[in-house]
PDB file of C-alpha atoms and ligand atoms in Angstrom:
ATOM      1  CA  MET A   1     219.167  92.676 -48.827  1.00  0.00           C
ATOM      2  CA  THR A   2     215.548  93.248 -47.855  1.00  0.00           C
ATOM      3  CA  PRO A   3     212.334  91.202 -48.158  1.00  0.00           C
ATOM      4  CA  HIS A   4     211.635  93.038 -51.432  1.00  0.00           C
ATOM      5  CA  ASN A   5     215.077  93.552 -52.848  1.00  0.00           C
ATOM      6  CA  GLU A   6     217.928  91.085 -53.408  1.00  0.00           C
ATOM      7  CA  ALA A   7     220.509  93.716 -54.423  1.00  0.00           C
ATOM      8  CA  GLU A   8     223.669  93.962 -52.356  1.00  0.00           C
ATOM      9  CA  LYS A   9     224.735  97.237 -50.789  1.00  0.00           C
ATOM     10  CA  GLY A  10     226.461  99.246 -53.481  1.00  0.00           C
ATOM     11  CA  ASP A  11     224.481  97.662 -56.333  1.00  0.00           C
ATOM     12  CA  TYR A  12     222.426 100.823 -56.863  1.00  0.00           C
ATOM     13  CA  ALA A  13     223.936 104.045 -58.173  1.00  0.00           C
ATOM     14  CA  LYS A  14     223.263 107.208 -56.182  1.00  0.00           C
ATOM     15  CA  THR A  15     220.696 108.249 -58.816  1.00  0.00           C
ATOM     16  CA  VAL A  16     217.696 105.995 -59.499  1.00  0.00           C
ATOM     17  CA  LEU A  17     214.879 106.409 -62.009  1.00  0.00           C
ATOM     18  CA  LEU A  18     211.520 105.143 -60.786  1.00  0.00           C
ATOM     19  CA  PRO A  19     208.944 103.913 -63.301  1.00  0.00           C
ATOM     20  CA  GLY A  20     205.919 102.022 -61.973  1.00  0.00           C
ATOM     21  CA  ASP A  21     206.057  99.199 -64.507  1.00  0.00           C
ATOM     22  CA  PRO A  22     208.820  96.542 -64.173  1.00  0.00           C
ATOM     23  CA  LEU A  23     208.938  96.034 -67.944  1.00  0.00           C
ATOM     24  CA  ARG A  24     209.432  99.758 -68.381  1.00  0.00           C
ATOM     25  CA  ALA A  25     212.399  99.524 -66.015  1.00  0.00           C
ATOM     26  CA  LYS A  26     213.810  96.759 -68.228  1.00  0.00           C
ATOM     27  CA  TRP A  27     213.128  98.822 -71.360  1.00  0.00           C
ATOM     28  CA  ILE A  28     214.949 101.813 -69.855  1.00  0.00           C
ATOM     29  CA  ALA A  29     217.955  99.683 -68.912  1.00  0.00           C
ATOM     30  CA  GLU A  30     218.091  98.005 -72.338  1.00  0.00           C
ATOM     31  CA  ASN A  31     217.566 101.136 -74.413  1.00  0.00           C
ATOM     32  CA  PHE A  32     219.370 103.867 -72.480  1.00  0.00           C
ATOM     33  CA  PHE A  33     221.988 102.330 -70.186  1.00  0.00           C
ATOM     34  CA  GLU A  34     225.414 101.096 -71.152  1.00  0.00           C
ATOM     35  CA  ASP A  35     226.644  97.969 -69.378  1.00  0.00           C
ATOM     36  CA  ALA A  36     223.224  97.357 -67.790  1.00  0.00           C
ATOM     37  CA  ARG A  37     222.964  94.576 -65.208  1.00  0.00           C
ATOM     38  CA  GLN A  38     219.917  93.414 -63.283  1.00  0.00           C
ATOM     39  CA  VAL A  39     220.226  94.021 -59.531  1.00  0.00           C
ATOM     40  CA  ASN A  40     216.726  93.098 -58.361  1.00  0.00           C
ATOM     41  CA  GLY A  41     214.172  90.546 -59.486  1.00  0.00           C
ATOM     42  CA  VAL A  42     212.178  89.901 -56.300  1.00  0.00           C
ATOM     43  CA  ARG A  43     208.448  89.733 -57.190  1.00  0.00           C
ATOM     44  CA  ASN A  44     209.565  90.640 -60.717  1.00  0.00           C
ATOM     45  CA  CYS A  45     209.792  94.238 -59.526  1.00  0.00           C
ATOM     46  CA  LEU A  46     212.894  94.716 -61.640  1.00  0.00           C
ATOM     47  CA  GLY A  47     215.892  96.921 -60.875  1.00  0.00           C
ATOM     48  CA  PHE A  48     218.968  97.562 -63.055  1.00  0.00           C
ATOM     49  CA  THR A  49     222.211  99.512 -62.831  1.00  0.00           C
ATOM     50  CA  GLY A  50     224.304 100.832 -65.712  1.00  0.00           C
ATOM     51  CA  LYS A  51     225.738 104.029 -67.109  1.00  0.00           C
ATOM     52  CA  TRP A  52     224.299 107.052 -68.911  1.00  0.00           C
ATOM     53  CA  LYS A  53     226.866 109.250 -70.698  1.00  0.00           C
ATOM     54  CA  GLY A  54     229.465 107.974 -68.233  1.00  0.00           C
ATOM     55  CA  MET A  55     227.331 108.556 -65.102  1.00  0.00           C
ATOM     56  CA  ASP A  56     226.406 105.600 -62.889  1.00  0.00           C
ATOM     57  CA  VAL A  57     222.634 105.288 -62.788  1.00  0.00           C
ATOM     58  CA  SER A  58     219.956 102.777 -61.774  1.00  0.00           C
ATOM     59  CA  VAL A  59     216.312 102.164 -62.491  1.00  0.00           C
ATOM     60  CA  GLN A  60     213.919 100.440 -60.086  1.00  0.00           C
ATOM     61  CA  ALA A  61     210.241  99.684 -60.703  1.00  0.00           C
ATOM     62  CA  THR A  62     207.920 100.742 -57.892  1.00  0.00           C
ATOM     63  CA  GLY A  63     204.651  99.039 -58.789  1.00  0.00           C
ATOM     64  CA  MET A  64     201.496 101.133 -58.761  1.00  0.00           C
ATOM     65  CA  GLY A  65     200.353 103.376 -55.928  1.00  0.00           C
ATOM     66  CA  GLN A  66     201.966 104.884 -52.868  1.00  0.00           C
ATOM     67  CA  ALA A  67     201.677 101.759 -50.709  1.00  0.00           C
ATOM     68  CA  SER A  68     203.859  99.813 -53.132  1.00  0.00           C
ATOM     69  CA  ALA A  69     206.150 102.674 -54.173  1.00  0.00           C
ATOM     70  CA  ALA A  70     206.892 103.638 -50.555  1.00  0.00           C
ATOM     71  CA  ILE A  71     208.343 100.180 -49.851  1.00  0.00           C
ATOM     72  CA  TYR A  72     210.866 100.346 -52.698  1.00  0.00           C
ATOM     73  CA  ILE A  73     211.637 104.024 -52.123  1.00  0.00           C
ATOM     74  CA  HIS A  74     212.126 103.581 -48.363  1.00  0.00           C
ATOM     75  CA  GLU A  75     214.545 100.708 -48.912  1.00  0.00           C
ATOM     76  CA  LEU A  76     216.460 102.536 -51.651  1.00  0.00           C
ATOM     77  CA  LEU A  77     216.953 105.472 -49.272  1.00  0.00           C
ATOM     78  CA  ASP A  78     217.481 103.603 -46.028  1.00  0.00           C
ATOM     79  CA  VAL A  79     219.354 100.443 -47.032  1.00  0.00           C
ATOM     80  CA  TYR A  80     220.966 101.360 -50.349  1.00  0.00           C
ATOM     81  CA  GLU A  81     221.655 105.000 -49.430  1.00  0.00           C
ATOM     82  CA  VAL A  82     220.430 106.368 -52.741  1.00  0.00           C
ATOM     83  CA  LYS A  83     220.563 110.176 -53.008  1.00  0.00           C
ATOM     84  CA  ASN A  84     218.578 111.211 -56.111  1.00  0.00           C
ATOM     85  CA  LEU A  85     215.242 109.675 -57.066  1.00  0.00           C
ATOM     86  CA  ILE A  86     213.380 110.619 -60.233  1.00  0.00           C
ATOM     87  CA  ARG A  87     209.966 109.199 -60.923  1.00  0.00           C
ATOM     88  CA  VAL A  88     209.164 108.786 -64.611  1.00  0.00           C
ATOM     89  CA  GLY A  89     205.479 108.096 -65.026  1.00  0.00           C
ATOM     90  CA  THR A  90     202.176 109.059 -66.515  1.00  0.00           C
ATOM     91  CA  ALA A  91     199.456 111.296 -65.144  1.00  0.00           C
ATOM     92  CA  GLY A  92     195.843 112.115 -65.939  1.00  0.00           C
ATOM     93  CA  GLY A  93     194.984 115.746 -66.673  1.00  0.00           C
ATOM     94  CA  LEU A  94     192.503 117.511 -64.402  1.00  0.00           C
ATOM     95  CA  SER A  95     192.388 120.758 -66.350  1.00  0.00           C
ATOM     96  CA  GLU A  96     191.953 121.772 -69.968  1.00  0.00           C
ATOM     97  CA  LYS A  97     195.211 123.696 -69.492  1.00  0.00           C
ATOM     98  CA  VAL A  98     197.093 120.401 -69.894  1.00  0.00           C
ATOM     99  CA  LYS A  99     196.935 118.321 -73.077  1.00  0.00           C
ATOM    100  CA  VAL A 100     197.945 114.731 -73.664  1.00  0.00           C
ATOM    101  CA  ARG A 101     201.733 114.410 -74.260  1.00  0.00           C
ATOM    102  CA  ASP A 102     202.471 117.554 -72.219  1.00  0.00           C
ATOM    103  CA  ILE A 103     205.087 117.113 -69.525  1.00  0.00           C
ATOM    104  CA  ILE A 104     204.221 117.955 -65.963  1.00  0.00           C
ATOM    105  CA  ILE A 105     207.044 118.475 -63.509  1.00  0.00           C
ATOM    106  CA  ALA A 106     205.558 118.180 -60.047  1.00  0.00           C
ATOM    107  CA  LEU A 107     206.492 121.091 -57.819  1.00  0.00           C
ATOM    108  CA  SER A 108     204.428 119.576 -55.016  1.00  0.00           C
ATOM    109  CA  ALA A 109     201.985 116.739 -54.460  1.00  0.00           C
ATOM    110  CA  ALA A 110     198.681 116.833 -52.588  1.00  0.00           C
ATOM    111  CA  THR A 111     197.350 113.444 -51.571  1.00  0.00           C
ATOM    112  CA  ASP A 112     194.336 111.547 -50.252  1.00  0.00           C
ATOM    113  CA  SER A 113     196.715 109.012 -48.683  1.00  0.00           C
ATOM    114  CA  SER A 114     196.788 108.736 -44.901  1.00  0.00           C
ATOM    115  CA  MET A 115     200.511 107.930 -45.001  1.00  0.00           C
ATOM    116  CA  ASN A 116     201.559 111.381 -43.863  1.00  0.00           C
ATOM    117  CA  ASP A 117     199.393 111.110 -40.745  1.00  0.00           C
ATOM    118  CA  CYS A 118     202.134 108.713 -39.716  1.00  0.00           C
ATOM    119  CA  PHE A 119     205.183 110.547 -41.068  1.00  0.00           C
ATOM    120  CA  ALA A 120     204.433 114.251 -40.818  1.00  0.00           C
ATOM    121  CA  PRO A 121     201.315 115.893 -39.369  1.00  0.00           C
ATOM    122  CA  TYR A 122     200.001 119.434 -40.085  1.00  0.00           C
ATOM    123  CA  HIS A 123     198.735 118.402 -43.565  1.00  0.00           C
ATOM    124  CA  TYR A 124     202.397 118.280 -44.594  1.00  0.00           C
ATOM    125  CA  ALA A 125     202.957 119.593 -48.140  1.00  0.00           C
ATOM    126  CA  PRO A 126     205.305 117.198 -50.007  1.00  0.00           C
ATOM    127  CA  PHE A 127     207.574 119.128 -52.379  1.00  0.00           C
ATOM    128  CA  ALA A 128     210.182 118.486 -55.078  1.00  0.00           C
ATOM    129  CA  ASP A 129     213.901 119.042 -54.711  1.00  0.00           C
ATOM    130  CA  TYR A 130     214.647 122.489 -56.098  1.00  0.00           C
ATOM    131  CA  ASP A 131     217.959 121.634 -57.817  1.00  0.00           C
ATOM    132  CA  LEU A 132     216.495 118.669 -59.678  1.00  0.00           C
ATOM    133  CA  LEU A 133     213.387 120.673 -60.516  1.00  0.00           C
ATOM    134  CA  GLU A 134     215.422 123.570 -61.912  1.00  0.00           C
ATOM    135  CA  ALA A 135     217.566 121.235 -64.022  1.00  0.00           C
ATOM    136  CA  ALA A 136     214.546 119.377 -65.418  1.00  0.00           C
ATOM    137  CA  VAL A 137     212.491 122.490 -66.132  1.00  0.00           C
ATOM    138  CA  SER A 138     215.273 124.291 -67.992  1.00  0.00           C
ATOM    139  CA  LEU A 139     216.167 121.194 -70.049  1.00  0.00           C
ATOM    140  CA  SER A 140     212.527 120.410 -70.827  1.00  0.00           C
ATOM    141  CA  LYS A 141     211.826 123.949 -72.020  1.00  0.00           C
ATOM    142  CA  SER A 142     215.061 124.119 -74.025  1.00  0.00           C
ATOM    143  CA  ARG A 143     214.003 120.926 -75.842  1.00  0.00           C
ATOM    144  CA  GLY A 144     210.718 122.533 -76.793  1.00  0.00           C
ATOM    145  CA  TYR A 145     208.488 120.220 -74.755  1.00  0.00           C
ATOM    146  CA  LYS A 146     205.232 121.709 -73.548  1.00  0.00           C
ATOM    147  CA  THR A 147     206.121 121.826 -69.874  1.00  0.00           C
ATOM    148  CA  HIS A 148     203.916 122.548 -66.877  1.00  0.00           C
ATOM    149  CA  VAL A 149     205.531 123.162 -63.504  1.00  0.00           C
ATOM    150  CA  ALA A 150     202.567 122.588 -61.232  1.00  0.00           C
ATOM    151  CA  SER A 151     201.140 120.557 -58.408  1.00  0.00           C
ATOM    152  CA  VAL A 152     199.788 117.059 -58.837  1.00  0.00           C
ATOM    153  CA  VAL A 153     197.540 115.008 -56.610  1.00  0.00           C
ATOM    154  CA  SER A 154     198.802 111.551 -55.685  1.00  0.00           C
ATOM    155  CA  SER A 155     195.656 109.512 -55.358  1.00  0.00           C
ATOM    156  CA  ASP A 156     195.283 106.097 -53.779  1.00  0.00           C
ATOM    157  CA  ILE A 157     192.309 105.425 -56.053  1.00  0.00           C
ATOM    158  CA  PHE A 158     192.581 104.955 -59.803  1.00  0.00           C
ATOM    159  CA  TYR A 159     188.879 104.234 -60.365  1.00  0.00           C
ATOM    160  CA  VAL A 160     187.494 107.344 -58.697  1.00  0.00           C
ATOM    161  CA  PRO A 161     183.672 107.375 -58.711  1.00  0.00           C
ATOM    162  CA  ASN A 162     183.080 110.723 -60.430  1.00  0.00           C
ATOM    163  CA  GLY A 163     186.053 111.205 -62.770  1.00  0.00           C
ATOM    164  CA  ALA A 164     187.607 114.682 -62.652  1.00  0.00           C
ATOM    165  CA  LYS A 165     184.775 115.855 -60.347  1.00  0.00           C
ATOM    166  CA  SER A 166     186.128 113.559 -57.634  1.00  0.00           C
ATOM    167  CA  TYR A 167     189.031 115.996 -57.238  1.00  0.00           C
ATOM    168  CA  GLY A 168     186.738 118.962 -56.553  1.00  0.00           C
ATOM    169  CA  ASP A 169     188.353 122.376 -56.701  1.00  0.00           C
ATOM    170  CA  LEU A 170     191.946 121.097 -56.706  1.00  0.00           C
ATOM    171  CA  PRO A 171     192.502 122.273 -60.333  1.00  0.00           C
ATOM    172  CA  LYS A 172     191.419 125.765 -59.265  1.00  0.00           C
ATOM    173  CA  HIS A 173     194.257 125.614 -56.753  1.00  0.00           C
ATOM    174  CA  GLY A 174     196.992 124.764 -59.258  1.00  0.00           C
ATOM    175  CA  VAL A 175     196.725 120.970 -59.083  1.00  0.00           C
ATOM    176  CA  LEU A 176     196.702 120.124 -62.782  1.00  0.00           C
ATOM    177  CA  ALA A 177     197.059 116.333 -62.860  1.00  0.00           C
ATOM    178  CA  VAL A 178     196.502 113.124 -60.945  1.00  0.00           C
ATOM    179  CA  GLU A 179     199.019 110.314 -60.543  1.00  0.00           C
ATOM    180  CA  MET A 180     199.658 107.808 -57.777  1.00  0.00           C
ATOM    181  CA  GLU A 181     203.169 108.015 -56.276  1.00  0.00           C
ATOM    182  CA  ALA A 182     204.745 111.507 -56.067  1.00  0.00           C
ATOM    183  CA  ALA A 183     203.559 112.473 -52.558  1.00  0.00           C
ATOM    184  CA  ALA A 184     205.081 109.376 -50.956  1.00  0.00           C
ATOM    185  CA  LEU A 185     208.268 109.880 -52.974  1.00  0.00           C
ATOM    186  CA  TYR A 186     208.646 113.507 -51.865  1.00  0.00           C
ATOM    187  CA  THR A 187     207.850 112.790 -48.226  1.00  0.00           C
ATOM    188  CA  LEU A 188     210.307 109.918 -47.950  1.00  0.00           C
ATOM    189  CA  ALA A 189     213.060 111.786 -49.790  1.00  0.00           C
ATOM    190  CA  ALA A 190     212.707 114.704 -47.355  1.00  0.00           C
ATOM    191  CA  ARG A 191     212.771 112.280 -44.423  1.00  0.00           C
ATOM    192  CA  PHE A 192     216.061 110.781 -45.646  1.00  0.00           C
ATOM    193  CA  ASP A 193     217.572 114.101 -46.746  1.00  0.00           C
ATOM    194  CA  ALA A 194     217.638 113.029 -50.398  1.00  0.00           C
ATOM    195  CA  LYS A 195     216.574 114.731 -53.625  1.00  0.00           C
ATOM    196  CA  ALA A 196     213.422 113.717 -55.468  1.00  0.00           C
ATOM    197  CA  LEU A 197     211.464 114.783 -58.514  1.00  0.00           C
ATOM    198  CA  ALA A 198     208.421 113.418 -60.334  1.00  0.00           C
ATOM    199  CA  ILE A 199     208.264 113.952 -64.085  1.00  0.00           C
ATOM    200  CA  CYS A 200     205.067 112.793 -65.765  1.00  0.00           C
ATOM    201  CA  THR A 201     203.786 112.588 -69.299  1.00  0.00           C
ATOM    202  CA  MET A 202     200.101 113.334 -69.604  1.00  0.00           C
ATOM    203  CA  SER A 203     198.626 110.043 -70.831  1.00  0.00           C
ATOM    204  CA  ASP A 204     194.951 110.986 -70.668  1.00  0.00           C
ATOM    205  CA  CYS A 205     192.676 113.819 -69.691  1.00  0.00           C
ATOM    206  CA  LEU A 206     189.926 113.190 -67.157  1.00  0.00           C
ATOM    207  CA  VAL A 207     188.091 116.331 -68.304  1.00  0.00           C
ATOM    208  CA  THR A 208     187.977 115.785 -72.082  1.00  0.00           C
ATOM    209  CA  GLY A 209     188.500 111.998 -72.227  1.00  0.00           C
ATOM    210  CA  ALA A 210     191.455 112.430 -74.662  1.00  0.00           C
ATOM    211  CA  HIS A 211     194.057 109.616 -74.638  1.00  0.00           C
ATOM    212  CA  ILE A 212     197.602 109.334 -75.879  1.00  0.00           C
ATOM    213  CA  ASP A 213     197.974 106.782 -78.708  1.00  0.00           C
ATOM    214  CA  ALA A 214     200.508 103.952 -78.692  1.00  0.00           C
ATOM    215  CA  SER A 215     203.129 105.580 -80.936  1.00  0.00           C
ATOM    216  CA  GLN A 216     202.872 108.944 -79.138  1.00  0.00           C
ATOM    217  CA  ARG A 217     203.240 107.085 -75.837  1.00  0.00           C
ATOM    218  CA  GLN A 218     206.544 105.568 -76.962  1.00  0.00           C
ATOM    219  CA  THR A 219     207.963 108.896 -78.196  1.00  0.00           C
ATOM    220  CA  SER A 220     206.834 110.720 -75.050  1.00  0.00           C
ATOM    221  CA  LEU A 221     208.323 108.046 -72.852  1.00  0.00           C
ATOM    222  CA  LYS A 222     211.668 108.265 -74.648  1.00  0.00           C
ATOM    223  CA  ASP A 223     211.705 112.079 -74.322  1.00  0.00           C
ATOM    224  CA  MET A 224     210.839 111.858 -70.606  1.00  0.00           C
ATOM    225  CA  VAL A 225     213.483 109.234 -69.795  1.00  0.00           C
ATOM    226  CA  GLU A 226     216.188 111.254 -71.576  1.00  0.00           C
ATOM    227  CA  LEU A 227     215.012 114.363 -69.751  1.00  0.00           C
ATOM    228  CA  ALA A 228     215.237 112.582 -66.383  1.00  0.00           C
ATOM    229  CA  LEU A 229     218.688 111.144 -67.121  1.00  0.00           C
ATOM    230  CA  ASP A 230     220.072 114.450 -68.401  1.00  0.00           C
ATOM    231  CA  SER A 231     218.620 116.307 -65.390  1.00  0.00           C
ATOM    232  CA  ALA A 232     220.504 113.932 -63.085  1.00  0.00           C
ATOM    233  CA  LEU A 233     223.653 114.445 -65.150  1.00  0.00           C
ATOM    234  CA  LYS A 234     223.265 118.221 -64.925  1.00  0.00           C
ATOM    235  CA  LEU A 235     222.982 117.933 -61.159  1.00  0.00           C
ATOM    236  CA  GLU A 236     226.091 115.741 -61.010  1.00  0.00           C
ATOM    237  CA  GLU A 237     228.084 118.252 -63.073  1.00  0.00           C
ATOM    238  CA  LYS A 238     227.048 121.177 -60.824  1.00  0.00           C
TER     239      LYS A 238
HETATM  240  N1  HPA B   1     194.567 108.399 -62.198  1.00  0.00           N
HETATM  241  C1  HPA B   1     195.697 108.122 -61.566  1.00  0.00           C
HETATM  242  N2  HPA B   1     196.859 107.984 -62.190  1.00  0.00           N
HETATM  243  C2  HPA B   1     196.888 108.152 -63.497  1.00  0.00           C
HETATM  244  C3  HPA B   1     195.753 108.448 -64.224  1.00  0.00           C
HETATM  245  C4  HPA B   1     194.533 108.583 -63.528  1.00  0.00           C
HETATM  246  O1  HPA B   1     193.472 108.840 -64.113  1.00  0.00           O
HETATM  247  N3  HPA B   1     196.114 108.534 -65.528  1.00  0.00           N
HETATM  248  C5  HPA B   1     197.440 108.305 -65.585  1.00  0.00           C
HETATM  249  N4  HPA B   1     197.916 108.069 -64.368  1.00  0.00           N
END
């Protein structure tokens, strides 16, 4: 047990999905898992464990932003000895190359966070686990989803002062979307010798102002969760 997590050792499966929103964690457990049971409720940052197609799996909400996510992720890796972490979230497009509803699988994550000044100097480049990435990319493409394998920027600031312009030339350097957690996830997974991947649905575009609507959001979310779960299964079967 930790100050943020009341689960006992062994309560989490070795694979954990990571949405930001606690109610999304509950929705994933209720709609995708068999035999789901709640393992964490501290601060209502909900965690559940169950089964997907026979595989043990968990879901744990992270809250928003790297400061919050890093707490849950660190404890999952350090205390609960989790091995595979897959973020399922939304991202804002920084380029007209990406449209709302597209899936972005984050190969790497730039960041404005100072967290890596503490963990890893040399402007460390946080990167995805290759096996998880390969599984997710091939499944996503085979399902016909418009899939971008690209870099994201994990920003500490949602309300940036100048919209897409705040991110300067990052899109010219292959950074196609902004979200708020992947860099911390990748850094911590590397530190604990675990596998991590961030899969995001494009919920809005900072360049055009386009937004996903409520029904599209639900369909996209379902597709992304199934993609994440089946990618973990593919890895397990390897
Ligand atoms: N900024 C950060 N994270 C996001 C955004 C955004 O504009 N849209 C969706 N996730």
